[in-house]
């Protein structure tokens, strides 16, 4: 049994919750960054309720987090039961209970004076209907309470600290972002505000090799969590990591609870042979393994800032010997959400959405703007890259010199594309067409037009000095092949 010693900001958070309760607030949210110790603060509240002879229940967003929460209560010597079929800790007589939202929806709710809802922004229907009665004190826990309509169910927010403050006080570790490659999501199908999983997976599949290569380059065999687009994408990622000699396991709905629990138990060991877990979304919320030092983002997100922050937060917890968290972004998410993420990490300000349409806020003037280093792909806001020291040339406003193939295509630099891309496509086409120059020339021209929307300048297939394609060009070729195979027949 260990005493619950709260930090200053945790005590301030508890005081804020108590003040709201005294003011008559029934449902409120405790907003604190990932790694701030929301479960520890919840344990403190549960212990207090138990000491006063009151009944309390901690509601987990998913079944996989029940045992993790139970272990925290055990650490502090808080007697409790778990409402779950055939769970060894089924003790319905205990005043403190832990249950998943899905279990409560099936079994019904026990009596409770205090309800703590973990990851409350998920807004599970049955849980929302229960707390709508406002006959018990309800405290929702969230690092990202951005969900639409959340303000209809919770009446106040307590937010004492921010991510940047916790990093400054060394309660969280700082993070570094590298973004070497990402899928082109232009024109991708959108479902419910996000890119369709299957289409995102098709576009992200060709750059899995980059995910592996960048981990081998920067990861130093440190523990990592990777996020893919769907199960097939995650499985291919595991396969390519295995081929590179990196042992990792899948953590998706297909593996089953027993295998997933055994995998996590092994992964938690400091000297675990498992170096990485690969998931889609099952690990993005609540999952806590503090010695994870690398996060690999291979799942492009179109609009979900909350999911992006949750994913990034999996690597920010402190651990002995851990100095920082490395983010390898192969989805474009960090640049896509950089401004909103940076503002939230700095201010922690959030206004609960009550479901009504609001006027679009005017953009604030930017003091600093995120940029990606052309040499090492580190994302930063400084004039010089803090990772490699590269200082980009100042833009003249007259001429843009493309630094990468992606930039050349984006800017339509026909001269640079003919000099750089055309010799590589010729090399690839000649090999793919069995050294038939006529077929190879047609194929190279078709690929060039399909990738760039234009023809190469003064192209001479017989005279061009062919060059072996780079990884970036091969990724583009594979992406082009996938698009061609999926074209309307």
Short mmCIF file of C-alpha atoms in Angstrom, two decimals, residues 118-402:
data_model
loop_
_atom_site.label_atom_id
_atom_site.label_comp_id
_atom_site.label_asym_id
_atom_site.label_seq_id
_atom_site.Cartn_x
_atom_site.Cartn_y
_atom_site.Cartn_z
CA UNK A 118 -12.54 8.02 -18.15
CA UNK A 119 -12.03 9.40 -21.68
CA UNK A 120 -15.39 11.14 -21.35
CA UNK A 121 -15.05 12.78 -24.78
CA UNK A 122 -15.92 9.37 -26.29
CA UNK A 123 -19.56 10.03 -25.29
CA UNK A 124 -20.84 6.46 -25.05
CA UNK A 125 -24.64 6.58 -25.41
CA UNK A 126 -25.51 4.47 -22.36
CA UNK A 127 -23.10 6.42 -20.14
CA UNK A 128 -24.49 9.75 -21.37
CA UNK A 129 -28.03 8.59 -20.57
CA UNK A 130 -26.95 7.56 -17.06
CA UNK A 131 -25.19 10.79 -16.11
CA UNK A 132 -28.02 12.88 -17.64
CA UNK A 133 -30.07 12.07 -14.55
CA UNK A 134 -27.67 14.20 -12.49
CA UNK A 135 -28.50 12.22 -9.35
CA UNK A 136 -24.83 11.55 -8.59
CA UNK A 137 -21.61 13.54 -8.75
CA UNK A 138 -20.03 12.84 -12.16
CA UNK A 139 -16.45 13.70 -13.05
CA UNK A 140 -15.31 13.12 -16.62
CA UNK A 141 -11.60 12.71 -17.32
CA UNK A 142 -10.14 13.87 -20.63
CA UNK A 143 -7.01 15.27 -22.21
CA UNK A 144 -8.98 16.32 -25.32
CA UNK A 145 -12.59 17.40 -24.56
CA UNK A 146 -13.22 18.70 -28.07
CA UNK A 147 -16.13 16.42 -29.02
CA UNK A 148 -19.26 17.96 -30.49
CA UNK A 149 -22.14 18.20 -28.05
CA UNK A 150 -20.00 17.48 -24.96
CA UNK A 151 -21.22 20.71 -23.36
CA UNK A 152 -24.77 19.37 -23.26
CA UNK A 153 -23.72 16.66 -20.79
CA UNK A 154 -21.09 18.41 -18.68
CA UNK A 155 -21.57 21.81 -17.09
CA UNK A 156 -18.05 22.89 -16.14
CA UNK A 157 -14.36 22.26 -16.85
CA UNK A 158 -11.46 22.29 -14.41
CA UNK A 159 -8.16 22.89 -16.23
CA UNK A 160 -5.20 23.73 -14.02
CA UNK A 161 -2.13 22.90 -16.10
CA UNK A 162 -1.01 22.47 -19.73
CA UNK A 163 1.25 20.17 -21.71
CA UNK A 164 3.93 22.84 -22.09
CA UNK A 165 3.92 23.59 -18.34
CA UNK A 166 4.33 19.89 -17.54
CA UNK A 167 7.18 19.60 -20.04
CA UNK A 168 8.86 22.66 -18.49
CA UNK A 169 8.53 21.19 -15.00
CA UNK A 170 9.83 17.81 -16.29
CA UNK A 171 6.54 16.10 -15.42
CA UNK A 172 6.39 15.16 -19.12
CA UNK A 173 9.23 14.70 -21.58
CA UNK A 174 9.74 17.02 -24.59
CA UNK A 175 9.15 15.64 -28.08
CA UNK A 176 10.92 15.90 -31.43
CA UNK A 177 9.12 15.43 -34.73
CA UNK A 178 10.61 14.05 -37.97
CA UNK A 179 8.44 13.83 -41.09
CA UNK A 180 10.35 12.23 -43.95
CA UNK A 181 7.44 11.06 -46.12
CA UNK A 182 3.65 10.93 -46.17
CA UNK A 183 0.90 9.62 -48.46
CA UNK A 184 -0.78 11.97 -50.92
CA UNK A 185 -4.38 12.23 -49.70
CA UNK A 186 -5.55 14.58 -52.45
CA UNK A 187 -9.06 13.57 -53.54
CA UNK A 188 -9.31 10.73 -51.00
CA UNK A 189 -12.83 9.68 -50.00
CA UNK A 190 -14.09 11.21 -46.73
CA UNK A 191 -16.43 9.35 -44.35
CA UNK A 192 -17.71 11.08 -41.21
CA UNK A 193 -15.15 13.84 -41.51
CA UNK A 194 -12.17 11.48 -41.78
CA UNK A 195 -10.50 9.80 -44.74
CA UNK A 196 -11.90 6.34 -45.44
CA UNK A 197 -9.71 3.70 -43.74
CA UNK A 198 -9.36 1.47 -46.78
CA UNK A 199 -8.38 4.31 -49.11
CA UNK A 200 -5.96 5.77 -46.57
CA UNK A 201 -4.39 2.33 -46.19
CA UNK A 202 -3.96 1.94 -49.98
CA UNK A 203 -2.20 5.29 -50.18
CA UNK A 204 -0.08 4.72 -47.08
CA UNK A 205 0.94 1.13 -47.93
CA UNK A 206 3.81 2.08 -50.30
CA UNK A 207 5.64 4.13 -47.66
CA UNK A 208 5.74 1.47 -44.94
CA UNK A 209 9.34 0.90 -45.97
CA UNK A 210 10.05 4.51 -45.01
CA UNK A 211 8.48 3.92 -41.55
CA UNK A 212 10.87 1.03 -41.00
CA UNK A 213 13.89 2.85 -42.45
CA UNK A 214 13.35 5.98 -40.36
CA UNK A 215 12.93 3.91 -37.19
CA UNK A 216 16.18 2.08 -37.92
CA UNK A 217 17.83 5.44 -38.58
CA UNK A 218 16.52 7.37 -35.56
CA UNK A 219 14.86 4.88 -33.19
CA UNK A 220 17.96 3.22 -31.71
CA UNK A 221 15.95 0.05 -30.92
CA UNK A 222 13.83 1.97 -28.40
CA UNK A 223 10.29 0.86 -27.60
CA UNK A 224 7.70 2.24 -29.99
CA UNK A 225 3.99 2.32 -30.73
CA UNK A 226 2.93 2.58 -34.37
CA UNK A 227 -0.53 3.53 -35.64
CA UNK A 228 -1.74 2.20 -38.99
CA UNK A 229 -4.83 2.89 -41.11
CA UNK A 230 -6.52 -0.51 -40.77
CA UNK A 231 -5.69 -4.08 -39.76
CA UNK A 232 -4.23 -5.00 -43.15
CA UNK A 233 -1.98 -1.94 -43.11
CA UNK A 234 -0.87 -2.72 -39.55
CA UNK A 235 -0.15 -6.35 -40.48
CA UNK A 236 2.01 -5.30 -43.44
CA UNK A 237 3.87 -2.93 -41.16
CA UNK A 238 4.59 -5.76 -38.72
CA UNK A 239 5.79 -7.93 -41.61
CA UNK A 240 8.24 -5.32 -42.89
CA UNK A 241 9.56 -4.59 -39.40
CA UNK A 242 10.11 -8.34 -38.91
CA UNK A 243 12.04 -8.52 -42.19
CA UNK A 244 14.28 -5.77 -40.82
CA UNK A 245 14.88 -7.77 -37.64
CA UNK A 246 12.61 -5.69 -35.37
CA UNK A 247 10.22 -7.76 -33.22
CA UNK A 248 6.77 -6.21 -32.82
CA UNK A 249 3.21 -7.40 -32.25
CA UNK A 250 -0.21 -6.35 -33.48
CA UNK A 251 -2.73 -4.90 -31.04
CA UNK A 252 -6.07 -4.83 -32.85
CA UNK A 253 -9.54 -6.26 -32.29
CA UNK A 254 -8.58 -9.42 -34.19
CA UNK A 255 -5.99 -10.63 -31.69
CA UNK A 256 -8.43 -11.33 -28.85
CA UNK A 257 -8.27 -10.22 -25.21
CA UNK A 258 -6.08 -13.06 -23.93
CA UNK A 259 -3.36 -12.58 -26.54
CA UNK A 260 -3.46 -8.79 -26.20
CA UNK A 261 -3.17 -8.97 -22.40
CA UNK A 262 -0.21 -11.34 -22.65
CA UNK A 263 1.42 -9.10 -25.26
CA UNK A 264 1.04 -5.98 -23.11
CA UNK A 265 2.36 -7.79 -20.01
CA UNK A 266 5.49 -8.71 -21.97
CA UNK A 267 5.79 -5.25 -23.54
CA UNK A 268 5.71 -3.61 -20.09
CA UNK A 269 8.88 -5.45 -19.04
CA UNK A 270 11.93 -3.14 -19.14
CA UNK A 271 13.92 -5.75 -21.10
CA UNK A 272 11.03 -6.96 -23.27
CA UNK A 273 11.96 -8.66 -26.54
CA UNK A 274 8.96 -6.89 -28.11
CA UNK A 275 10.22 -3.54 -29.35
CA UNK A 276 6.95 -2.24 -30.74
CA UNK A 277 3.17 -2.53 -30.69
CA UNK A 278 1.26 -1.76 -33.88
CA UNK A 279 -2.38 -0.70 -33.64
CA UNK A 280 -5.06 1.27 -35.45
CA UNK A 281 -6.84 3.12 -32.64
CA UNK A 282 -6.98 0.64 -29.72
CA UNK A 283 -3.85 2.14 -28.12
CA UNK A 284 -4.57 5.80 -28.76
CA UNK A 285 -6.47 6.43 -25.50
CA UNK A 286 -5.53 5.61 -21.92
CA UNK A 287 -2.75 3.15 -22.73
CA UNK A 288 0.17 3.64 -20.35
CA UNK A 289 3.65 2.17 -20.86
CA UNK A 290 6.00 4.90 -19.71
CA UNK A 291 9.23 3.67 -21.34
CA UNK A 292 7.82 4.04 -24.87
CA UNK A 293 10.17 6.55 -26.52
CA UNK A 294 9.08 6.47 -30.18
CA UNK A 295 5.66 7.09 -31.75
CA UNK A 296 5.20 6.21 -35.43
CA UNK A 297 2.27 7.93 -37.10
CA UNK A 298 1.34 6.09 -40.29
CA UNK A 299 -2.41 6.82 -40.12
CA UNK A 300 -3.39 10.10 -41.83
CA UNK A 301 -6.02 12.09 -39.91
CA UNK A 302 -8.03 14.74 -41.74
CA UNK A 303 -9.78 16.60 -38.94
CA UNK A 304 -9.42 14.74 -35.63
CA UNK A 305 -7.14 16.96 -33.57
CA UNK A 306 -8.18 15.02 -30.45
CA UNK A 307 -7.03 11.68 -31.87
CA UNK A 308 -3.75 13.25 -33.01
CA UNK A 309 -3.03 14.65 -29.53
CA UNK A 310 -3.99 11.34 -27.91
CA UNK A 311 -1.61 9.42 -30.19
CA UNK A 312 1.25 11.83 -29.57
CA UNK A 313 0.61 11.67 -25.83
CA UNK A 314 1.35 7.94 -25.67
CA UNK A 315 5.04 8.79 -25.65
CA UNK A 316 5.21 11.82 -23.32
CA UNK A 317 5.20 10.07 -19.95
CA UNK A 318 8.40 10.25 -17.95
CA UNK A 319 10.58 7.23 -17.19
CA UNK A 320 14.03 6.83 -15.64
CA UNK A 321 16.65 7.54 -18.30
CA UNK A 322 14.09 8.80 -20.81
CA UNK A 323 15.02 12.26 -22.10
CA UNK A 324 12.53 12.85 -24.91
CA UNK A 325 9.96 11.29 -27.19
CA UNK A 326 10.65 10.84 -30.90
CA UNK A 327 7.68 11.31 -33.25
CA UNK A 328 8.15 9.78 -36.70
CA UNK A 329 5.27 11.26 -38.67
CA UNK A 330 4.58 9.42 -41.94
CA UNK A 331 1.00 10.72 -42.10
CA UNK A 332 1.41 14.49 -42.36
CA UNK A 333 -0.55 14.92 -39.13
CA UNK A 334 1.93 17.10 -37.24
CA UNK A 335 2.11 19.76 -39.95
CA UNK A 336 -1.66 19.49 -40.49
CA UNK A 337 -2.50 20.13 -36.83
CA UNK A 338 0.59 22.07 -35.76
CA UNK A 339 -1.01 25.45 -35.08
CA UNK A 340 -4.03 24.12 -33.19
CA UNK A 341 -1.90 21.61 -31.28
CA UNK A 342 0.71 24.21 -30.31
CA UNK A 343 -1.93 26.65 -29.08
CA UNK A 344 -3.67 23.97 -26.99
CA UNK A 345 -0.38 22.71 -25.53
CA UNK A 346 0.46 26.29 -24.52
CA UNK A 347 -2.89 27.55 -23.18
CA UNK A 348 -4.93 24.44 -22.41
CA UNK A 349 -7.99 26.50 -23.18
CA UNK A 350 -11.12 24.71 -24.35
CA UNK A 351 -14.77 25.68 -24.59
CA UNK A 352 -17.15 22.75 -24.37
CA UNK A 353 -19.22 22.37 -27.53
CA UNK A 354 -22.95 22.50 -26.79
CA UNK A 355 -24.01 21.32 -30.25
CA UNK A 356 -24.95 24.72 -31.64
CA UNK A 357 -23.29 26.13 -34.74
CA UNK A 358 -20.74 28.83 -33.97
CA UNK A 359 -19.18 31.52 -36.08
CA UNK A 360 -15.77 30.57 -37.39
CA UNK A 361 -13.08 32.16 -35.24
CA UNK A 362 -10.79 34.65 -36.92
CA UNK A 363 -7.27 33.28 -37.34
CA UNK A 364 -4.77 34.68 -34.87
CA UNK A 365 -1.59 36.29 -36.18
CA UNK A 366 1.26 33.77 -36.12
CA UNK A 367 4.43 34.68 -34.29
CA UNK A 368 6.17 31.51 -35.46
CA UNK A 369 5.37 29.03 -38.20
CA UNK A 370 6.24 25.36 -38.36
CA UNK A 371 8.63 24.27 -41.06
CA UNK A 372 10.22 20.99 -42.10
CA UNK A 373 13.97 20.80 -42.47
CA UNK A 374 14.92 19.94 -46.04
CA UNK A 375 17.96 17.99 -44.83
CA UNK A 376 16.84 15.86 -41.83
CA UNK A 377 13.01 16.35 -42.02
CA UNK A 378 12.80 17.64 -38.43
CA UNK A 379 9.69 19.80 -37.83
CA UNK A 380 10.45 22.96 -35.89
CA UNK A 381 9.63 26.67 -35.49
CA UNK A 382 13.19 28.06 -35.42
CA UNK A 383 15.15 29.83 -38.13
CA UNK A 384 17.80 27.10 -38.01
CA UNK A 385 16.98 23.41 -37.62
CA UNK A 386 17.66 22.45 -33.97
CA UNK A 387 18.38 18.87 -35.02
CA UNK A 388 21.02 19.27 -37.74
CA UNK A 389 21.71 23.02 -37.75
CA UNK A 390 20.63 23.56 -41.38
CA UNK A 391 19.70 27.17 -42.18
CA UNK A 392 17.37 27.43 -45.20
CA UNK A 393 17.99 30.10 -47.79
CA UNK A 394 15.68 33.07 -47.64
CA UNK A 395 12.95 33.04 -50.27
CA UNK A 396 13.39 35.78 -52.83
CA UNK A 397 9.80 35.76 -54.02
CA UNK A 398 11.05 35.48 -57.61
CA UNK A 399 12.22 31.91 -58.05
CA UNK A 400 11.38 28.75 -56.14
CA UNK A 401 13.97 26.00 -56.25
CA UNK A 402 12.30 22.70 -55.37
#
